[in-house]
């Protein structure tokens, strides 16, 4: 058992949110009970996750996607009211870390995805150095796409402007990082892997003779939260469970 403020201090110490310019507040987003025994982690603070955490007896929830984002109008109505009502009614704290959780060098989303893909990061690139690059050996774009598909257990979208060419340098950034494509190419990558694709990236892949793979926002971002939560829970003697709420996006 630990005090909520001590748990916050541990998360902050590990993830160093002050180093990032982010799209929402990192840290404690909703304050619950003072004493915490059981921690549930998940990707997104959706109603389904909150309900599953309540059923699991959680005192606190740790997520990558919290409740509050820049540009929201701030009203607590409808689905937002329901999420917050459930947390407050059960006195559950919500901890959310966005970019700091992507970036942690061992436990973060990008590092954990690299480890699962079997790619060692040799450097970083892009906004706030969030993306990673590593050396790989794939015969062509299809071989890389098949590997990613097998590791993540879901279909991927692969657009290649050089489908016969071997892939030697892979850049990756989890989630909705399709906007980093050009900086990945500038970092010397011949293939870039992220969660989502938008219309322009298909043309860019063809026109730069490179490969773009979208492997799912959720699928690429489901490893960091349980890694950090398990690490902190073990250090503090808390029980922990990761709850996967499937998301096709
Ligand atoms: Zn995300």
PDB file of C-alpha atoms and ligand atoms in Angstrom:
ATOM      1  CA  UNK A   1       0.000   0.000   0.000  1.00  0.00           C
ATOM      2  CA  UNK A   2       1.212   3.502  -0.800  1.00  0.00           C
ATOM      3  CA  UNK A   3      -0.047   7.067  -0.612  1.00  0.00           C
ATOM      4  CA  UNK A   4      -1.406   8.557  -3.817  1.00  0.00           C
ATOM      5  CA  UNK A   5       1.133  11.417  -3.699  1.00  0.00           C
ATOM      6  CA  UNK A   6       4.030   8.950  -3.423  1.00  0.00           C
ATOM      7  CA  UNK A   7       2.749   7.039  -6.419  1.00  0.00           C
ATOM      8  CA  UNK A   8       2.552  10.307  -8.360  1.00  0.00           C
ATOM      9  CA  UNK A   9       6.111  11.153  -7.313  1.00  0.00           C
ATOM     10  CA  UNK A  10       7.303   7.759  -8.592  1.00  0.00           C
ATOM     11  CA  UNK A  11       5.593   8.155 -11.958  1.00  0.00           C
ATOM     12  CA  UNK A  12       6.915  11.713 -12.283  1.00  0.00           C
ATOM     13  CA  UNK A  13      10.434  10.657 -11.312  1.00  0.00           C
ATOM     14  CA  UNK A  14      10.452   7.881 -13.872  1.00  0.00           C
ATOM     15  CA  UNK A  15       8.759   9.704 -16.760  1.00  0.00           C
ATOM     16  CA  UNK A  16       9.940  13.306 -16.164  1.00  0.00           C
ATOM     17  CA  UNK A  17       6.911  15.075 -17.658  1.00  0.00           C
ATOM     18  CA  UNK A  18       8.530  18.512 -17.153  1.00  0.00           C
ATOM     19  CA  UNK A  19      10.834  17.720 -20.093  1.00  0.00           C
ATOM     20  CA  UNK A  20       7.937  17.612 -22.591  1.00  0.00           C
ATOM     21  CA  UNK A  21       5.650  20.054 -24.309  1.00  0.00           C
ATOM     22  CA  UNK A  22       2.452  18.015 -24.464  1.00  0.00           C
ATOM     23  CA  UNK A  23      -1.154  18.105 -25.674  1.00  0.00           C
ATOM     24  CA  UNK A  24      -2.666  17.646 -22.234  1.00  0.00           C
ATOM     25  CA  UNK A  25      -1.781  17.518 -18.540  1.00  0.00           C
ATOM     26  CA  UNK A  26       0.561  14.697 -17.491  1.00  0.00           C
ATOM     27  CA  UNK A  27       0.324  13.180 -14.021  1.00  0.00           C
ATOM     28  CA  UNK A  28      -2.705  12.973 -11.740  1.00  0.00           C
ATOM     29  CA  UNK A  29      -5.756  13.943 -13.811  1.00  0.00           C
ATOM     30  CA  UNK A  30      -8.497  12.825 -11.411  1.00  0.00           C
ATOM     31  CA  UNK A  31      -7.885  12.581  -7.679  1.00  0.00           C
ATOM     32  CA  UNK A  32      -9.182   9.533  -5.812  1.00  0.00           C
ATOM     33  CA  UNK A  33      -8.551   7.905  -2.438  1.00  0.00           C
ATOM     34  CA  UNK A  34      -5.341   8.594  -0.501  1.00  0.00           C
ATOM     35  CA  UNK A  35      -4.221   4.956  -0.073  1.00  0.00           C
ATOM     36  CA  UNK A  36      -3.494   2.798  -3.087  1.00  0.00           C
ATOM     37  CA  UNK A  37      -3.093  -0.972  -3.148  1.00  0.00           C
ATOM     38  CA  UNK A  38      -4.177  -2.077  -6.607  1.00  0.00           C
ATOM     39  CA  UNK A  39      -3.171  -0.402  -9.862  1.00  0.00           C
ATOM     40  CA  UNK A  40      -4.808  -1.067 -13.238  1.00  0.00           C
ATOM     41  CA  UNK A  41      -3.122   0.047 -16.449  1.00  0.00           C
ATOM     42  CA  UNK A  42      -4.614   0.502 -19.896  1.00  0.00           C
ATOM     43  CA  UNK A  43      -4.083   2.465 -23.099  1.00  0.00           C
ATOM     44  CA  UNK A  44      -7.020   4.896 -22.934  1.00  0.00           C
ATOM     45  CA  UNK A  45      -9.219   6.175 -20.090  1.00  0.00           C
ATOM     46  CA  UNK A  46     -12.346   4.998 -21.881  1.00  0.00           C
ATOM     47  CA  UNK A  47     -15.547   4.091 -20.063  1.00  0.00           C
ATOM     48  CA  UNK A  48     -14.890   0.422 -20.833  1.00  0.00           C
ATOM     49  CA  UNK A  49     -11.476   0.583 -19.147  1.00  0.00           C
ATOM     50  CA  UNK A  50     -12.832   2.474 -16.130  1.00  0.00           C
ATOM     51  CA  UNK A  51     -15.648  -0.080 -15.703  1.00  0.00           C
ATOM     52  CA  UNK A  52     -13.214  -2.988 -16.009  1.00  0.00           C
ATOM     53  CA  UNK A  53     -10.897  -1.339 -13.467  1.00  0.00           C
ATOM     54  CA  UNK A  54     -13.793  -0.900 -11.030  1.00  0.00           C
ATOM     55  CA  UNK A  55     -14.668  -4.588 -11.439  1.00  0.00           C
ATOM     56  CA  UNK A  56     -11.004  -5.458 -10.788  1.00  0.00           C
ATOM     57  CA  UNK A  57     -10.963  -3.469  -7.520  1.00  0.00           C
ATOM     58  CA  UNK A  58      -8.568  -0.749  -8.728  1.00  0.00           C
ATOM     59  CA  UNK A  59      -7.585   2.126  -6.463  1.00  0.00           C
ATOM     60  CA  UNK A  60      -5.815   3.883  -9.337  1.00  0.00           C
ATOM     61  CA  UNK A  61      -5.654   3.677 -13.122  1.00  0.00           C
ATOM     62  CA  UNK A  62      -2.561   4.447 -15.213  1.00  0.00           C
ATOM     63  CA  UNK A  63      -3.065   5.263 -18.909  1.00  0.00           C
ATOM     64  CA  UNK A  64      -1.392   6.715 -21.987  1.00  0.00           C
ATOM     65  CA  UNK A  65      -4.466   8.618 -23.210  1.00  0.00           C
ATOM     66  CA  UNK A  66      -6.071  10.517 -20.347  1.00  0.00           C
ATOM     67  CA  UNK A  67      -9.257  12.587 -20.315  1.00  0.00           C
ATOM     68  CA  UNK A  68      -8.122  16.118 -21.057  1.00  0.00           C
ATOM     69  CA  UNK A  69      -6.631  17.458 -24.285  1.00  0.00           C
ATOM     70  CA  UNK A  70      -5.762  20.905 -25.544  1.00  0.00           C
ATOM     71  CA  UNK A  71      -8.628  22.377 -27.542  1.00  0.00           C
ATOM     72  CA  UNK A  72     -11.446  20.689 -25.621  1.00  0.00           C
ATOM     73  CA  UNK A  73     -14.246  23.021 -24.603  1.00  0.00           C
ATOM     74  CA  UNK A  74     -14.101  21.853 -20.978  1.00  0.00           C
ATOM     75  CA  UNK A  75     -17.726  20.871 -20.469  1.00  0.00           C
ATOM     76  CA  UNK A  76     -18.349  17.782 -18.342  1.00  0.00           C
ATOM     77  CA  UNK A  77     -21.375  16.423 -20.179  1.00  0.00           C
ATOM     78  CA  UNK A  78     -22.385  13.192 -21.935  1.00  0.00           C
ATOM     79  CA  UNK A  79     -19.600  10.589 -22.256  1.00  0.00           C
ATOM     80  CA  UNK A  80     -17.129  12.799 -20.352  1.00  0.00           C
ATOM     81  CA  UNK A  81     -19.535  13.153 -17.428  1.00  0.00           C
ATOM     82  CA  UNK A  82     -19.968   9.395 -17.345  1.00  0.00           C
ATOM     83  CA  UNK A  83     -16.216   8.665 -17.269  1.00  0.00           C
ATOM     84  CA  UNK A  84     -15.624  11.220 -14.500  1.00  0.00           C
ATOM     85  CA  UNK A  85     -18.725  10.152 -12.553  1.00  0.00           C
ATOM     86  CA  UNK A  86     -17.492   6.543 -12.484  1.00  0.00           C
ATOM     87  CA  UNK A  87     -14.025   7.558 -11.284  1.00  0.00           C
ATOM     88  CA  UNK A  88     -15.352   9.882  -8.561  1.00  0.00           C
ATOM     89  CA  UNK A  89     -18.099   7.483  -7.427  1.00  0.00           C
ATOM     90  CA  UNK A  90     -15.465   4.784  -6.872  1.00  0.00           C
ATOM     91  CA  UNK A  91     -12.808   7.177  -5.524  1.00  0.00           C
ATOM     92  CA  UNK A  92     -10.309   6.003  -8.178  1.00  0.00           C
ATOM     93  CA  UNK A  93      -7.336   8.149  -9.164  1.00  0.00           C
ATOM     94  CA  UNK A  94      -6.519   8.553 -12.837  1.00  0.00           C
ATOM     95  CA  UNK A  95      -2.865   8.981 -13.783  1.00  0.00           C
ATOM     96  CA  UNK A  96      -2.147   9.805 -17.428  1.00  0.00           C
ATOM     97  CA  UNK A  97       1.172  10.285 -19.212  1.00  0.00           C
ATOM     98  CA  UNK A  98       1.203  11.003 -22.917  1.00  0.00           C
ATOM     99  CA  UNK A  99       4.498  11.951 -24.627  1.00  0.00           C
ATOM    100  CA  UNK A 100       6.606  11.067 -21.547  1.00  0.00           C
ATOM    101  CA  UNK A 101       5.239   7.532 -21.848  1.00  0.00           C
ATOM    102  CA  UNK A 102       6.034   7.351 -25.560  1.00  0.00           C
ATOM    103  CA  UNK A 103       9.581   8.475 -24.915  1.00  0.00           C
ATOM    104  CA  UNK A 104      10.892   6.544 -21.891  1.00  0.00           C
ATOM    105  CA  UNK A 105      14.082   4.866 -23.169  1.00  0.00           C
ATOM    106  CA  UNK A 106      13.281   1.372 -21.821  1.00  0.00           C
ATOM    107  CA  UNK A 107       9.660   1.218 -20.710  1.00  0.00           C
ATOM    108  CA  UNK A 108       8.090   3.682 -23.147  1.00  0.00           C
ATOM    109  CA  UNK A 109       5.834   2.878 -26.091  1.00  0.00           C
ATOM    110  CA  UNK A 110       8.569   3.370 -28.676  1.00  0.00           C
ATOM    111  CA  UNK A 111      11.205   1.365 -26.820  1.00  0.00           C
ATOM    112  CA  UNK A 112       8.752  -1.438 -26.038  1.00  0.00           C
ATOM    113  CA  UNK A 113       7.546  -1.630 -29.636  1.00  0.00           C
ATOM    114  CA  UNK A 114      11.159  -1.763 -30.847  1.00  0.00           C
ATOM    115  CA  UNK A 115      11.880  -4.600 -28.402  1.00  0.00           C
ATOM    116  CA  UNK A 116       8.894  -6.582 -29.663  1.00  0.00           C
ATOM    117  CA  UNK A 117       9.932  -6.047 -33.265  1.00  0.00           C
ATOM    118  CA  UNK A 118      13.465  -7.107 -32.384  1.00  0.00           C
ATOM    119  CA  UNK A 119      14.963  -3.799 -33.520  1.00  0.00           C
ATOM    120  CA  UNK A 120      17.646  -2.060 -31.486  1.00  0.00           C
ATOM    121  CA  UNK A 121      17.302   1.737 -31.465  1.00  0.00           C
ATOM    122  CA  UNK A 122      20.445   3.500 -32.665  1.00  0.00           C
ATOM    123  CA  UNK A 123      19.145   7.032 -32.536  1.00  0.00           C
ATOM    124  CA  UNK A 124      16.109   9.247 -32.345  1.00  0.00           C
ATOM    125  CA  UNK A 125      14.468  11.775 -34.650  1.00  0.00           C
ATOM    126  CA  UNK A 126      11.483  14.083 -35.020  1.00  0.00           C
ATOM    127  CA  UNK A 127       9.633  16.429 -32.710  1.00  0.00           C
ATOM    128  CA  UNK A 128      11.050  16.249 -29.176  1.00  0.00           C
ATOM    129  CA  UNK A 129      13.182  13.301 -30.386  1.00  0.00           C
ATOM    130  CA  UNK A 130      10.249  10.931 -29.869  1.00  0.00           C
ATOM    131  CA  UNK A 131      10.870   8.681 -32.877  1.00  0.00           C
ATOM    132  CA  UNK A 132      13.496   5.934 -32.955  1.00  0.00           C
ATOM    133  CA  UNK A 133      15.659   4.539 -35.765  1.00  0.00           C
ATOM    134  CA  UNK A 134      17.417   1.208 -36.019  1.00  0.00           C
ATOM    135  CA  UNK A 135      19.149  -1.075 -38.490  1.00  0.00           C
ATOM    136  CA  UNK A 136      17.132  -3.969 -39.925  1.00  0.00           C
ATOM    137  CA  UNK A 137      17.428  -6.589 -42.653  1.00  0.00           C
ATOM    138  CA  UNK A 138      14.281  -7.228 -44.652  1.00  0.00           C
ATOM    139  CA  UNK A 139      14.263  -8.420 -48.244  1.00  0.00           C
ATOM    140  CA  UNK A 140      11.536  -5.935 -49.165  1.00  0.00           C
ATOM    141  CA  UNK A 141       8.555  -3.949 -47.874  1.00  0.00           C
ATOM    142  CA  UNK A 142       6.261  -6.997 -47.879  1.00  0.00           C
ATOM    143  CA  UNK A 143       8.666  -8.926 -45.663  1.00  0.00           C
ATOM    144  CA  UNK A 144       8.769  -6.046 -43.181  1.00  0.00           C
ATOM    145  CA  UNK A 145       4.967  -5.699 -43.267  1.00  0.00           C
ATOM    146  CA  UNK A 146       4.553  -9.447 -42.658  1.00  0.00           C
ATOM    147  CA  UNK A 147       6.901  -9.266 -39.664  1.00  0.00           C
ATOM    148  CA  UNK A 148       5.033  -6.334 -38.116  1.00  0.00           C
ATOM    149  CA  UNK A 149       1.716  -8.057 -38.763  1.00  0.00           C
ATOM    150  CA  UNK A 150       2.922 -11.243 -37.050  1.00  0.00           C
ATOM    151  CA  UNK A 151       4.333  -9.382 -34.036  1.00  0.00           C
ATOM    152  CA  UNK A 152       1.240  -7.221 -33.479  1.00  0.00           C
ATOM    153  CA  UNK A 153      -1.315  -9.847 -34.477  1.00  0.00           C
ATOM    154  CA  UNK A 154      -3.279  -7.549 -36.755  1.00  0.00           C
ATOM    155  CA  UNK A 155      -3.323  -6.483 -40.406  1.00  0.00           C
ATOM    156  CA  UNK A 156      -1.230  -3.453 -41.343  1.00  0.00           C
ATOM    157  CA  UNK A 157      -1.446  -0.884 -44.131  1.00  0.00           C
ATOM    158  CA  UNK A 158       1.748  -0.830 -46.176  1.00  0.00           C
ATOM    159  CA  UNK A 159       2.423   1.629 -49.009  1.00  0.00           C
ATOM    160  CA  UNK A 160       5.763   1.346 -50.754  1.00  0.00           C
ATOM    161  CA  UNK A 161       7.361   3.411 -53.477  1.00  0.00           C
ATOM    162  CA  UNK A 162      10.151   0.848 -53.774  1.00  0.00           C
ATOM    163  CA  UNK A 163       8.523  -2.556 -53.211  1.00  0.00           C
ATOM    164  CA  UNK A 164      11.495  -4.591 -54.520  1.00  0.00           C
ATOM    165  CA  UNK A 165      14.118  -2.795 -52.468  1.00  0.00           C
ATOM    166  CA  UNK A 166      15.673  -4.256 -49.314  1.00  0.00           C
ATOM    167  CA  UNK A 167      14.904  -2.408 -46.075  1.00  0.00           C
ATOM    168  CA  UNK A 168      17.998  -1.566 -44.026  1.00  0.00           C
ATOM    169  CA  UNK A 169      16.931   1.289 -41.787  1.00  0.00           C
ATOM    170  CA  UNK A 170      13.605   1.419 -39.979  1.00  0.00           C
ATOM    171  CA  UNK A 171      12.235   4.465 -38.186  1.00  0.00           C
ATOM    172  CA  UNK A 172       9.237   4.132 -35.907  1.00  0.00           C
ATOM    173  CA  UNK A 173       7.015   6.229 -33.664  1.00  0.00           C
ATOM    174  CA  UNK A 174       3.883   4.813 -32.034  1.00  0.00           C
ATOM    175  CA  UNK A 175       0.353   6.199 -32.306  1.00  0.00           C
ATOM    176  CA  UNK A 176      -0.752   9.013 -34.593  1.00  0.00           C
ATOM    177  CA  UNK A 177       2.736  10.059 -35.714  1.00  0.00           C
ATOM    178  CA  UNK A 178       2.178  10.000 -39.476  1.00  0.00           C
ATOM    179  CA  UNK A 179       3.302  13.653 -39.525  1.00  0.00           C
ATOM    180  CA  UNK A 180       6.849  12.521 -38.663  1.00  0.00           C
ATOM    181  CA  UNK A 181       7.270  10.676 -41.965  1.00  0.00           C
ATOM    182  CA  UNK A 182       9.492  13.260 -43.622  1.00  0.00           C
ATOM    183  CA  UNK A 183      11.730  13.664 -40.585  1.00  0.00           C
ATOM    184  CA  UNK A 184      12.055   9.860 -40.477  1.00  0.00           C
ATOM    185  CA  UNK A 185      13.270   9.913 -44.082  1.00  0.00           C
ATOM    186  CA  UNK A 186      15.622  12.793 -43.255  1.00  0.00           C
ATOM    187  CA  UNK A 187      17.043  10.582 -40.495  1.00  0.00           C
ATOM    188  CA  UNK A 188      18.023   8.071 -43.178  1.00  0.00           C
ATOM    189  CA  UNK A 189      15.150   5.608 -42.868  1.00  0.00           C
ATOM    190  CA  UNK A 190      13.961   3.662 -45.902  1.00  0.00           C
ATOM    191  CA  UNK A 191      10.839   2.560 -44.051  1.00  0.00           C
ATOM    192  CA  UNK A 192       8.707   4.294 -41.428  1.00  0.00           C
ATOM    193  CA  UNK A 193       6.304   2.551 -39.062  1.00  0.00           C
ATOM    194  CA  UNK A 194       3.626   4.320 -37.027  1.00  0.00           C
ATOM    195  CA  UNK A 195       0.055   3.730 -35.896  1.00  0.00           C
ATOM    196  CA  UNK A 196      -1.980   5.617 -38.458  1.00  0.00           C
ATOM    197  CA  UNK A 197      -1.837   6.760 -42.063  1.00  0.00           C
ATOM    198  CA  UNK A 198      -3.463   9.874 -43.561  1.00  0.00           C
ATOM    199  CA  UNK A 199      -3.987  10.637 -47.219  1.00  0.00           C
ATOM    200  CA  UNK A 200      -0.695  12.481 -47.904  1.00  0.00           C
ATOM    201  CA  UNK A 201       1.597   9.681 -46.674  1.00  0.00           C
ATOM    202  CA  UNK A 202       0.538   7.294 -49.450  1.00  0.00           C
ATOM    203  CA  UNK A 203       1.721   9.805 -52.054  1.00  0.00           C
ATOM    204  CA  UNK A 204       4.867  10.583 -50.109  1.00  0.00           C
ATOM    205  CA  UNK A 205       5.790   6.895 -49.954  1.00  0.00           C
ATOM    206  CA  UNK A 206       5.474   6.583 -53.727  1.00  0.00           C
ATOM    207  CA  UNK A 207       7.257   9.855 -54.476  1.00  0.00           C
ATOM    208  CA  UNK A 208      10.187   9.292 -52.099  1.00  0.00           C
ATOM    209  CA  UNK A 209      10.725   5.610 -53.024  1.00  0.00           C
ATOM    210  CA  UNK A 210      10.281   4.662 -49.377  1.00  0.00           C
ATOM    211  CA  UNK A 211       7.874   2.507 -47.363  1.00  0.00           C
ATOM    212  CA  UNK A 212       5.167   3.621 -44.951  1.00  0.00           C
ATOM    213  CA  UNK A 213       3.496   1.175 -42.587  1.00  0.00           C
ATOM    214  CA  UNK A 214       0.481   1.970 -40.397  1.00  0.00           C
ATOM    215  CA  UNK A 215       0.100  -0.783 -37.806  1.00  0.00           C
ATOM    216  CA  UNK A 216      -2.656   0.638 -35.605  1.00  0.00           C
ATOM    217  CA  UNK A 217      -2.665   3.503 -33.095  1.00  0.00           C
ATOM    218  CA  UNK A 218      -3.830   1.225 -30.292  1.00  0.00           C
ATOM    219  CA  UNK A 219      -1.746  -1.789 -31.338  1.00  0.00           C
ATOM    220  CA  UNK A 220       1.487   0.227 -31.374  1.00  0.00           C
ATOM    221  CA  UNK A 221       0.727   1.970 -28.065  1.00  0.00           C
ATOM    222  CA  UNK A 222      -0.371  -0.893 -25.838  1.00  0.00           C
ATOM    223  CA  UNK A 223       3.053  -1.854 -24.431  1.00  0.00           C
ATOM    224  CA  UNK A 224       4.284   1.254 -22.606  1.00  0.00           C
ATOM    225  CA  UNK A 225       1.531   1.648 -19.993  1.00  0.00           C
ATOM    226  CA  UNK A 226       1.736  -1.943 -18.667  1.00  0.00           C
ATOM    227  CA  UNK A 227       5.563  -1.810 -18.703  1.00  0.00           C
ATOM    228  CA  UNK A 228       5.686   1.377 -16.609  1.00  0.00           C
ATOM    229  CA  UNK A 229       2.822   0.341 -14.312  1.00  0.00           C
ATOM    230  CA  UNK A 230       4.335  -3.110 -13.691  1.00  0.00           C
ATOM    231  CA  UNK A 231       7.735  -1.558 -12.970  1.00  0.00           C
ATOM    232  CA  UNK A 232       6.344   0.979 -10.490  1.00  0.00           C
ATOM    233  CA  UNK A 233       3.970  -1.552  -8.879  1.00  0.00           C
ATOM    234  CA  UNK A 234       6.863  -3.987  -8.309  1.00  0.00           C
ATOM    235  CA  UNK A 235       9.038  -1.238  -6.823  1.00  0.00           C
ATOM    236  CA  UNK A 236       6.275  -0.118  -4.439  1.00  0.00           C
ATOM    237  CA  UNK A 237       4.706  -3.464  -3.588  1.00  0.00           C
ATOM    238  CA  UNK A 238       1.378  -2.787  -5.312  1.00  0.00           C
ATOM    239  CA  UNK A 239      -0.649  -5.318  -7.238  1.00  0.00           C
ATOM    240  CA  UNK A 240      -1.059  -4.507 -10.921  1.00  0.00           C
ATOM    241  CA  UNK A 241      -3.092  -5.675 -13.863  1.00  0.00           C
ATOM    242  CA  UNK A 242      -3.091  -4.459 -17.465  1.00  0.00           C
ATOM    243  CA  UNK A 243      -6.539  -4.468 -19.013  1.00  0.00           C
ATOM    244  CA  UNK A 244      -6.644  -4.570 -22.802  1.00  0.00           C
ATOM    245  CA  UNK A 245      -9.678  -2.888 -24.335  1.00  0.00           C
ATOM    246  CA  UNK A 246      -9.542  -3.792 -27.993  1.00  0.00           C
ATOM    247  CA  UNK A 247      -9.563  -0.970 -30.504  1.00  0.00           C
ATOM    248  CA  UNK A 248      -9.374  -1.543 -34.272  1.00  0.00           C
ATOM    249  CA  UNK A 249      -7.978   1.980 -34.906  1.00  0.00           C
TER     250      UNK A 249
HETATM  251 ZN1  LIG B   1      -1.757   7.874 -28.867  1.00  0.00          ZN
END
